[in-house]
Structure formats: structure tokens, C-alpha cells
Amino acid sequence: TLSGVVLTVAFFAAGCGGNGTSASGRTTTTLSTPAAAQAYQAAADQGNAALSAMVTLDALAAAPTVSAVAAAVDPAVAPLTQYETTLSHIGWPSATASSDAHGVVQAVAGLVRVLESAGQPNGVSVASFETQLASATSQAGTAANLLRNDLGLPPSSTAL
């Protein structure tokens, strides 16, 4: 169900970043693995807090409208975008971590696009949105767990 998928997403936000030069062209300082893991976890915690607002989808009617779903997921868009930015400025300790972090940034960007599509005119049905959300969430979770592994963190037990 949509509420189950969104509940899963609510506990997601576990990883992203860049190494050397960020997407904005700013040079980042390479962190040690423990420091990068700490920076990553802090960003993931903030992302999870923002996504928890989407749990309110449980309160929607059994057959929610597209506009009701859009209103329920909209509060997560800006914080997820900030999450991408924050993680893109972390100096990852290895090329592998940097590459995996880039994968998380891309996956989270895909998740944001799905969330933004919820209220678009001529947008997808609620059922189609639910399918797209589940797919984007799965991709982001898989990418995040690769990065968590690079940082010596266990796979997220509450994520995807």
C-alpha cells in the first residue's frame, strides 16, 4: 500500500556525497572513514526526520486523490533536496565511497522527481505513483546501503 511504501521511505535517507570537487565546483576536504560515516549519519538522520512527515499518509482515505497524496508528500521534497546537497559536499574517504555516494545522490534525485510528480497536472494515478515510489525507494535504499558498507556502517535496519 501507499502508506506502507511511504513508511518505508520515512526511514530511508541513509547516504550520499562527493569527493574532491563538489557538483557546485567547491573543493571539499577528504574526511577519514569514521568522520565521513559520522557526517553521513547526521545527514541521514535529518533526511529521516523530514521524511517521517510522510507517514501521515496513513490518515488519508482508503482511496486518496492525487492532490491529497501530493499534499502529504510535498513536505519531504525540500529536505530531500537539501540532503542531496549536503551529501554532495562531503569529502568521501575513497574513490569507491565517492562513486557510491554519487549513486545515492542520483537515486535520491529520482525519488524527489517521483514525489514532485504526485501533484502534476495530467500526472499519474495514485496506483501508478505508488509503484513509482516503491521503485525509487528501493533504488535509493540499495544505493544507500552500498555507501553505508563503504563507511563501515551496518545496512539500515529500518530502510529498504
Short mmCIF file of N, CA and C in Angstrom, two decimals:
data_model
loop_
_atom_site.label_atom_id
_atom_site.label_comp_id
_atom_site.label_asym_id
_atom_site.label_seq_id
_atom_site.Cartn_x
_atom_site.Cartn_y
_atom_site.Cartn_z
N THR A 1 0.84 -1.18 0.00
CA THR A 1 0.00 0.00 0.00
C THR A 1 0.88 1.24 0.00
N LEU A 2 0.24 2.35 -0.35
CA LEU A 2 0.99 3.60 -0.39
C LEU A 2 1.52 3.95 0.99
N SER A 3 0.71 3.77 2.01
CA SER A 3 1.18 4.12 3.35
C SER A 3 2.36 3.25 3.76
N GLY A 4 2.36 1.97 3.37
CA GLY A 4 3.48 1.09 3.68
C GLY A 4 4.75 1.51 2.97
N VAL A 5 4.60 1.88 1.69
CA VAL A 5 5.76 2.34 0.94
C VAL A 5 6.29 3.62 1.53
N VAL A 6 5.39 4.54 1.87
CA VAL A 6 5.82 5.81 2.42
C VAL A 6 6.43 5.61 3.79
N LEU A 7 5.90 4.70 4.58
CA LEU A 7 6.50 4.41 5.87
C LEU A 7 7.93 3.91 5.68
N THR A 8 8.12 3.07 4.67
CA THR A 8 9.46 2.58 4.36
C THR A 8 10.35 3.75 3.97
N VAL A 9 9.83 4.64 3.12
CA VAL A 9 10.61 5.81 2.72
C VAL A 9 10.93 6.67 3.92
N ALA A 10 10.02 6.75 4.87
CA ALA A 10 10.22 7.61 6.02
C ALA A 10 11.45 7.22 6.83
N PHE A 11 11.85 6.01 6.74
CA PHE A 11 13.02 5.57 7.47
C PHE A 11 14.23 5.43 6.57
N PHE A 12 14.12 5.95 5.36
CA PHE A 12 15.18 5.78 4.38
C PHE A 12 16.39 6.64 4.66
N ALA A 13 16.55 7.67 3.93
CA ALA A 13 17.61 8.65 3.94
C ALA A 13 18.92 8.17 4.55
N ALA A 14 19.55 7.24 3.95
CA ALA A 14 20.79 6.75 4.52
C ALA A 14 21.93 6.79 3.52
N GLY A 15 22.35 7.96 3.03
CA GLY A 15 23.62 8.09 2.35
C GLY A 15 23.74 8.86 1.08
N CYS A 16 24.76 9.68 0.85
CA CYS A 16 25.05 10.39 -0.39
C CYS A 16 26.34 11.18 -0.27
N GLY A 17 26.92 11.63 -1.39
CA GLY A 17 28.04 12.54 -1.28
C GLY A 17 28.91 12.67 -2.50
N GLY A 18 30.05 13.35 -2.32
CA GLY A 18 31.01 13.58 -3.38
C GLY A 18 32.40 13.70 -2.79
N ASN A 19 33.44 13.65 -3.63
CA ASN A 19 34.82 13.69 -3.13
C ASN A 19 35.64 14.62 -4.01
N GLY A 20 36.50 15.40 -3.39
CA GLY A 20 37.38 16.26 -4.16
C GLY A 20 36.70 17.56 -4.51
N THR A 21 36.02 17.61 -5.65
CA THR A 21 35.31 18.80 -6.07
C THR A 21 33.83 18.47 -6.11
N SER A 22 33.03 19.29 -5.45
CA SER A 22 31.60 19.04 -5.40
C SER A 22 30.95 19.42 -6.72
N ALA A 23 29.66 19.07 -6.84
CA ALA A 23 28.91 19.41 -8.05
C ALA A 23 28.88 20.91 -8.28
N SER A 24 28.97 21.69 -7.22
CA SER A 24 28.96 23.15 -7.35
C SER A 24 30.33 23.70 -7.69
N GLY A 25 31.34 22.82 -7.77
CA GLY A 25 32.68 23.26 -8.10
C GLY A 25 33.54 23.59 -6.89
N ARG A 26 32.95 23.52 -5.70
CA ARG A 26 33.71 23.80 -4.48
C ARG A 26 34.57 22.60 -4.13
N THR A 27 35.78 22.88 -3.67
CA THR A 27 36.67 21.82 -3.23
C THR A 27 36.26 21.38 -1.83
N THR A 28 36.22 20.07 -1.63
CA THR A 28 35.88 19.53 -0.32
C THR A 28 37.12 18.92 0.30
N THR A 29 37.12 18.84 1.61
CA THR A 29 38.21 18.21 2.34
C THR A 29 37.91 16.74 2.48
N THR A 30 38.87 15.89 2.13
CA THR A 30 38.68 14.45 2.28
C THR A 30 38.67 14.11 3.76
N LEU A 31 37.63 13.40 4.16
CA LEU A 31 37.48 13.01 5.56
C LEU A 31 38.00 11.60 5.79
N SER A 32 38.32 11.30 7.02
CA SER A 32 38.64 9.92 7.38
C SER A 32 37.34 9.13 7.28
N THR A 33 37.45 7.82 7.21
CA THR A 33 36.25 6.99 7.12
C THR A 33 35.34 7.21 8.33
N PRO A 34 35.84 7.23 9.56
CA PRO A 34 34.94 7.47 10.69
C PRO A 34 34.26 8.85 10.62
N ALA A 35 35.00 9.87 10.21
CA ALA A 35 34.42 11.21 10.11
C ALA A 35 33.38 11.27 9.00
N ALA A 36 33.65 10.61 7.88
CA ALA A 36 32.68 10.58 6.78
C ALA A 36 31.43 9.82 7.21
N ALA A 37 31.62 8.73 7.94
CA ALA A 37 30.47 7.96 8.43
C ALA A 37 29.63 8.82 9.36
N GLN A 38 30.27 9.59 10.21
CA GLN A 38 29.55 10.46 11.14
C GLN A 38 28.79 11.55 10.37
N ALA A 39 29.44 12.16 9.39
CA ALA A 39 28.80 13.21 8.59
C ALA A 39 27.62 12.63 7.81
N TYR A 40 27.83 11.46 7.26
CA TYR A 40 26.77 10.78 6.52
C TYR A 40 25.58 10.49 7.42
N GLN A 41 25.85 9.94 8.61
CA GLN A 41 24.77 9.56 9.51
C GLN A 41 23.99 10.78 9.97
N ALA A 42 24.68 11.90 10.20
CA ALA A 42 23.99 13.13 10.60
C ALA A 42 23.04 13.59 9.49
N ALA A 43 23.51 13.53 8.24
CA ALA A 43 22.65 13.91 7.12
C ALA A 43 21.49 12.94 6.97
N ALA A 44 21.77 11.66 7.14
CA ALA A 44 20.73 10.64 7.02
C ALA A 44 19.67 10.83 8.11
N ASP A 45 20.11 11.16 9.31
CA ASP A 45 19.17 11.39 10.40
C ASP A 45 18.24 12.57 10.09
N GLN A 46 18.79 13.63 9.51
CA GLN A 46 17.97 14.77 9.13
C GLN A 46 17.00 14.41 8.01
N GLY A 47 17.47 13.64 7.05
CA GLY A 47 16.59 13.19 5.97
C GLY A 47 15.46 12.32 6.50
N ASN A 48 15.79 11.43 7.42
CA ASN A 48 14.76 10.58 8.02
C ASN A 48 13.72 11.40 8.77
N ALA A 49 14.18 12.41 9.49
CA ALA A 49 13.25 13.25 10.24
C ALA A 49 12.29 13.96 9.29
N ALA A 50 12.80 14.45 8.18
CA ALA A 50 11.94 15.14 7.21
C ALA A 50 10.96 14.17 6.56
N LEU A 51 11.43 12.99 6.24
CA LEU A 51 10.56 12.01 5.58
C LEU A 51 9.48 11.46 6.50
N SER A 52 9.71 11.52 7.79
CA SER A 52 8.72 10.97 8.71
C SER A 52 7.38 11.70 8.60
N ALA A 53 7.40 12.91 8.08
CA ALA A 53 6.14 13.64 7.87
C ALA A 53 5.23 12.92 6.88
N MET A 54 5.81 12.12 6.01
CA MET A 54 5.01 11.41 5.02
C MET A 54 4.23 10.25 5.63
N VAL A 55 4.53 9.85 6.83
CA VAL A 55 3.79 8.78 7.49
C VAL A 55 2.33 9.17 7.64
N THR A 56 2.05 10.46 7.60
CA THR A 56 0.67 10.91 7.72
C THR A 56 -0.21 10.40 6.58
N LEU A 57 0.37 9.79 5.57
CA LEU A 57 -0.44 9.19 4.51
C LEU A 57 -1.37 8.12 5.06
N ASP A 58 -1.01 7.54 6.18
CA ASP A 58 -1.89 6.55 6.81
C ASP A 58 -3.25 7.16 7.13
N ALA A 59 -3.27 8.47 7.36
CA ALA A 59 -4.51 9.14 7.73
C ALA A 59 -5.38 9.47 6.52
N LEU A 60 -4.86 9.28 5.32
CA LEU A 60 -5.65 9.56 4.12
C LEU A 60 -6.75 8.52 3.96
N ALA A 61 -7.74 8.89 3.19
CA ALA A 61 -8.86 7.98 2.91
C ALA A 61 -8.36 6.72 2.23
N ALA A 62 -9.16 5.70 2.23
CA ALA A 62 -8.79 4.42 1.61
C ALA A 62 -8.46 4.59 0.14
N ALA A 63 -9.10 5.53 -0.52
CA ALA A 63 -8.83 5.80 -1.94
C ALA A 63 -8.47 7.28 -2.07
N PRO A 64 -7.23 7.65 -1.71
CA PRO A 64 -6.86 9.07 -1.71
C PRO A 64 -6.79 9.63 -3.13
N THR A 65 -7.03 10.93 -3.23
CA THR A 65 -6.90 11.61 -4.51
C THR A 65 -5.44 11.93 -4.76
N VAL A 66 -5.12 12.22 -6.01
CA VAL A 66 -3.76 12.60 -6.37
C VAL A 66 -3.36 13.87 -5.60
N SER A 67 -4.27 14.82 -5.50
CA SER A 67 -3.93 16.06 -4.79
C SER A 67 -3.70 15.81 -3.31
N ALA A 68 -4.42 14.88 -2.70
CA ALA A 68 -4.21 14.57 -1.29
C ALA A 68 -2.85 13.90 -1.08
N VAL A 69 -2.47 13.02 -2.01
CA VAL A 69 -1.16 12.38 -1.92
C VAL A 69 -0.06 13.43 -2.10
N ALA A 70 -0.25 14.31 -3.08
CA ALA A 70 0.74 15.36 -3.32
C ALA A 70 0.94 16.22 -2.08
N ALA A 71 -0.15 16.60 -1.44
CA ALA A 71 -0.05 17.42 -0.23
C ALA A 71 0.66 16.67 0.90
N ALA A 72 0.46 15.36 0.95
CA ALA A 72 1.08 14.56 2.02
C ALA A 72 2.58 14.37 1.80
N VAL A 73 3.02 14.26 0.56
CA VAL A 73 4.44 14.00 0.30
C VAL A 73 5.24 15.28 0.08
N ASP A 74 4.59 16.37 -0.23
CA ASP A 74 5.29 17.62 -0.53
C ASP A 74 6.27 18.07 0.55
N PRO A 75 5.96 17.93 1.85
CA PRO A 75 6.91 18.39 2.87
C PRO A 75 8.28 17.70 2.82
N ALA A 76 8.39 16.57 2.15
CA ALA A 76 9.68 15.85 2.09
C ALA A 76 10.56 16.33 0.95
N VAL A 77 10.01 17.05 -0.03
CA VAL A 77 10.78 17.41 -1.23
C VAL A 77 11.96 18.33 -0.91
N ALA A 78 11.71 19.44 -0.25
CA ALA A 78 12.80 20.39 0.04
C ALA A 78 13.86 19.76 0.95
N PRO A 79 13.49 19.07 2.02
CA PRO A 79 14.53 18.45 2.85
C PRO A 79 15.34 17.38 2.10
N LEU A 80 14.71 16.62 1.22
CA LEU A 80 15.47 15.63 0.45
C LEU A 80 16.43 16.30 -0.51
N THR A 81 16.01 17.41 -1.09
CA THR A 81 16.90 18.17 -1.98
C THR A 81 18.08 18.71 -1.18
N GLN A 82 17.82 19.18 0.04
CA GLN A 82 18.91 19.64 0.90
C GLN A 82 19.82 18.49 1.29
N TYR A 83 19.25 17.34 1.51
CA TYR A 83 20.01 16.12 1.83
C TYR A 83 21.00 15.82 0.70
N GLU A 84 20.52 15.89 -0.55
CA GLU A 84 21.41 15.67 -1.70
C GLU A 84 22.57 16.67 -1.68
N THR A 85 22.24 17.93 -1.45
CA THR A 85 23.26 18.99 -1.45
C THR A 85 24.27 18.76 -0.34
N THR A 86 23.78 18.46 0.85
CA THR A 86 24.68 18.22 1.99
C THR A 86 25.64 17.08 1.69
N LEU A 87 25.09 15.99 1.19
CA LEU A 87 25.93 14.83 0.93
C LEU A 87 26.89 15.05 -0.24
N SER A 88 26.52 15.92 -1.14
CA SER A 88 27.40 16.23 -2.27
C SER A 88 28.62 17.04 -1.85
N HIS A 89 28.59 17.56 -0.63
CA HIS A 89 29.71 18.37 -0.15
C HIS A 89 30.58 17.63 0.87
N ILE A 90 30.33 16.37 1.07
CA ILE A 90 31.17 15.58 1.97
C ILE A 90 32.38 15.08 1.19
N GLY A 91 33.56 15.19 1.77
CA GLY A 91 34.78 14.68 1.15
C GLY A 91 34.93 13.20 1.49
N TRP A 92 34.48 12.35 0.61
CA TRP A 92 34.48 10.92 0.88
C TRP A 92 35.90 10.37 0.95
N PRO A 93 36.14 9.38 1.80
CA PRO A 93 37.49 8.91 2.06
C PRO A 93 38.10 8.01 0.99
N SER A 94 37.31 7.60 0.00
CA SER A 94 37.85 6.74 -1.05
C SER A 94 37.07 6.97 -2.35
N ALA A 95 37.69 6.54 -3.45
CA ALA A 95 37.01 6.64 -4.74
C ALA A 95 35.74 5.80 -4.76
N THR A 96 35.78 4.66 -4.11
CA THR A 96 34.60 3.79 -4.06
C THR A 96 33.46 4.48 -3.31
N ALA A 97 33.77 5.06 -2.16
CA ALA A 97 32.75 5.77 -1.38
C ALA A 97 32.21 6.95 -2.17
N SER A 98 33.09 7.67 -2.85
CA SER A 98 32.66 8.80 -3.66
C SER A 98 31.72 8.35 -4.77
N SER A 99 32.08 7.28 -5.44
CA SER A 99 31.24 6.75 -6.52
C SER A 99 29.89 6.27 -5.99
N ASP A 100 29.92 5.56 -4.88
CA ASP A 100 28.67 5.07 -4.29
C ASP A 100 27.82 6.23 -3.78
N ALA A 101 28.46 7.26 -3.24
CA ALA A 101 27.73 8.44 -2.78
C ALA A 101 27.05 9.13 -3.96
N HIS A 102 27.76 9.21 -5.08
CA HIS A 102 27.16 9.79 -6.28
C HIS A 102 25.93 8.99 -6.71
N GLY A 103 26.02 7.68 -6.57
CA GLY A 103 24.88 6.82 -6.88
C GLY A 103 23.69 7.10 -5.98
N VAL A 104 23.96 7.38 -4.71
CA VAL A 104 22.88 7.71 -3.78
C VAL A 104 22.26 9.05 -4.15
N VAL A 105 23.10 10.03 -4.46
CA VAL A 105 22.59 11.35 -4.86
C VAL A 105 21.67 11.19 -6.07
N GLN A 106 22.09 10.41 -7.05
CA GLN A 106 21.25 10.20 -8.24
C GLN A 106 19.95 9.49 -7.88
N ALA A 107 20.03 8.48 -7.02
CA ALA A 107 18.83 7.74 -6.63
C ALA A 107 17.86 8.62 -5.84
N VAL A 108 18.39 9.44 -4.95
CA VAL A 108 17.53 10.34 -4.18
C VAL A 108 16.92 11.40 -5.10
N ALA A 109 17.68 11.87 -6.08
CA ALA A 109 17.12 12.81 -7.06
C ALA A 109 15.95 12.17 -7.80
N GLY A 110 16.07 10.88 -8.12
CA GLY A 110 14.96 10.16 -8.75
C GLY A 110 13.76 10.07 -7.82
N LEU A 111 14.01 9.84 -6.57
CA LEU A 111 12.94 9.78 -5.58
C LEU A 111 12.25 11.14 -5.48
N VAL A 112 13.01 12.21 -5.47
CA VAL A 112 12.44 13.56 -5.43
C VAL A 112 11.57 13.80 -6.66
N ARG A 113 12.05 13.38 -7.84
CA ARG A 113 11.24 13.57 -9.05
C ARG A 113 9.90 12.83 -8.93
N VAL A 114 9.92 11.64 -8.37
CA VAL A 114 8.67 10.89 -8.18
C VAL A 114 7.76 11.67 -7.22
N LEU A 115 8.31 12.13 -6.11
CA LEU A 115 7.50 12.88 -5.15
C LEU A 115 6.91 14.13 -5.79
N GLU A 116 7.71 14.83 -6.58
CA GLU A 116 7.23 16.05 -7.24
C GLU A 116 6.15 15.74 -8.27
N SER A 117 6.16 14.55 -8.83
CA SER A 117 5.17 14.20 -9.85
C SER A 117 3.78 13.97 -9.28
N ALA A 118 3.69 13.80 -7.97
CA ALA A 118 2.40 13.46 -7.36
C ALA A 118 1.32 14.48 -7.64
N GLY A 119 1.65 15.75 -7.71
CA GLY A 119 0.63 16.77 -7.90
C GLY A 119 0.62 17.42 -9.27
N GLN A 120 1.37 16.86 -10.20
CA GLN A 120 1.45 17.46 -11.53
C GLN A 120 0.14 17.32 -12.30
N PRO A 121 -0.25 18.39 -13.03
CA PRO A 121 -1.42 18.25 -13.90
C PRO A 121 -1.17 17.10 -14.88
N ASN A 122 -2.17 16.35 -15.17
CA ASN A 122 -2.05 15.18 -16.04
C ASN A 122 -1.05 14.18 -15.48
N GLY A 123 -0.89 14.22 -14.16
CA GLY A 123 0.05 13.33 -13.51
C GLY A 123 -0.46 11.90 -13.49
N VAL A 124 0.28 11.06 -12.84
CA VAL A 124 -0.03 9.64 -12.79
C VAL A 124 -1.15 9.38 -11.79
N SER A 125 -1.77 8.25 -11.91
CA SER A 125 -2.78 7.85 -10.94
C SER A 125 -2.10 7.55 -9.61
N VAL A 126 -2.89 7.46 -8.57
CA VAL A 126 -2.35 7.15 -7.25
C VAL A 126 -1.66 5.79 -7.28
N ALA A 127 -2.28 4.81 -7.95
CA ALA A 127 -1.69 3.47 -8.03
C ALA A 127 -0.36 3.50 -8.77
N SER A 128 -0.28 4.25 -9.86
CA SER A 128 0.96 4.36 -10.62
C SER A 128 2.02 5.08 -9.79
N PHE A 129 1.61 6.11 -9.08
CA PHE A 129 2.53 6.84 -8.21
C PHE A 129 3.10 5.90 -7.16
N GLU A 130 2.24 5.08 -6.57
CA GLU A 130 2.67 4.13 -5.55
C GLU A 130 3.73 3.18 -6.10
N THR A 131 3.54 2.70 -7.33
CA THR A 131 4.51 1.80 -7.96
C THR A 131 5.83 2.51 -8.20
N GLN A 132 5.76 3.74 -8.73
CA GLN A 132 6.97 4.51 -8.99
C GLN A 132 7.70 4.84 -7.69
N LEU A 133 6.94 5.16 -6.64
CA LEU A 133 7.55 5.47 -5.36
C LEU A 133 8.26 4.25 -4.77
N ALA A 134 7.64 3.09 -4.89
CA ALA A 134 8.26 1.86 -4.38
C ALA A 134 9.57 1.58 -5.11
N SER A 135 9.57 1.76 -6.43
CA SER A 135 10.77 1.52 -7.23
C SER A 135 11.89 2.51 -6.87
N ALA A 136 11.54 3.78 -6.80
CA ALA A 136 12.54 4.82 -6.47
C ALA A 136 13.09 4.62 -5.07
N THR A 137 12.23 4.24 -4.15
CA THR A 137 12.65 4.00 -2.77
C THR A 137 13.61 2.82 -2.71
N SER A 138 13.29 1.76 -3.44
CA SER A 138 14.15 0.58 -3.46
C SER A 138 15.53 0.91 -4.03
N GLN A 139 15.56 1.66 -5.13
CA GLN A 139 16.83 2.05 -5.74
C GLN A 139 17.66 2.90 -4.79
N ALA A 140 17.02 3.84 -4.12
CA ALA A 140 17.74 4.71 -3.18
C ALA A 140 18.27 3.90 -1.99
N GLY A 141 17.47 2.98 -1.50
CA GLY A 141 17.89 2.16 -0.36
C GLY A 141 19.06 1.26 -0.70
N THR A 142 19.02 0.68 -1.89
CA THR A 142 20.13 -0.17 -2.33
C THR A 142 21.42 0.64 -2.43
N ALA A 143 21.31 1.82 -3.05
CA ALA A 143 22.49 2.69 -3.18
C ALA A 143 23.00 3.13 -1.81
N ALA A 144 22.09 3.48 -0.92
CA ALA A 144 22.49 3.93 0.41
C ALA A 144 23.21 2.83 1.17
N ASN A 145 22.75 1.61 1.06
CA ASN A 145 23.40 0.52 1.78
C ASN A 145 24.79 0.20 1.22
N LEU A 146 25.01 0.44 -0.07
CA LEU A 146 26.37 0.31 -0.62
C LEU A 146 27.30 1.32 0.04
N LEU A 147 26.83 2.55 0.14
CA LEU A 147 27.64 3.59 0.76
C LEU A 147 27.85 3.30 2.25
N ARG A 148 26.81 2.86 2.93
CA ARG A 148 26.95 2.52 4.35
C ARG A 148 28.04 1.46 4.52
N ASN A 149 28.08 0.48 3.63
CA ASN A 149 29.11 -0.55 3.68
C ASN A 149 30.50 0.05 3.52
N ASP A 150 30.65 0.97 2.56
CA ASP A 150 31.93 1.64 2.34
C ASP A 150 32.42 2.35 3.59
N LEU A 151 31.47 2.85 4.39
CA LEU A 151 31.80 3.65 5.57
C LEU A 151 31.89 2.82 6.84
N GLY A 152 31.73 1.51 6.70
CA GLY A 152 31.81 0.63 7.86
C GLY A 152 30.55 0.66 8.71
N LEU A 153 29.46 1.17 8.15
CA LEU A 153 28.19 1.21 8.86
C LEU A 153 27.37 -0.01 8.48
N PRO A 154 26.56 -0.51 9.41
CA PRO A 154 25.73 -1.67 9.06
C PRO A 154 24.63 -1.24 8.09
N PRO A 155 24.07 -2.18 7.35
CA PRO A 155 22.92 -1.84 6.50
C PRO A 155 21.83 -1.25 7.38
N SER A 156 21.06 -0.37 6.80
CA SER A 156 19.99 0.25 7.57
C SER A 156 18.93 -0.80 7.88
N SER A 157 18.62 -0.96 9.14
CA SER A 157 17.62 -1.95 9.53
C SER A 157 16.20 -1.43 9.34
N THR A 158 16.03 -0.12 9.21
CA THR A 158 14.71 0.44 9.02
C THR A 158 14.49 0.90 7.60
N ALA A 159 15.50 0.82 6.78
CA ALA A 159 15.37 1.28 5.40
C ALA A 159 14.90 0.14 4.52
N LEU A 160 15.15 0.31 3.30
CA LEU A 160 14.60 -0.52 2.24
C LEU A 160 15.12 -1.93 2.20
#
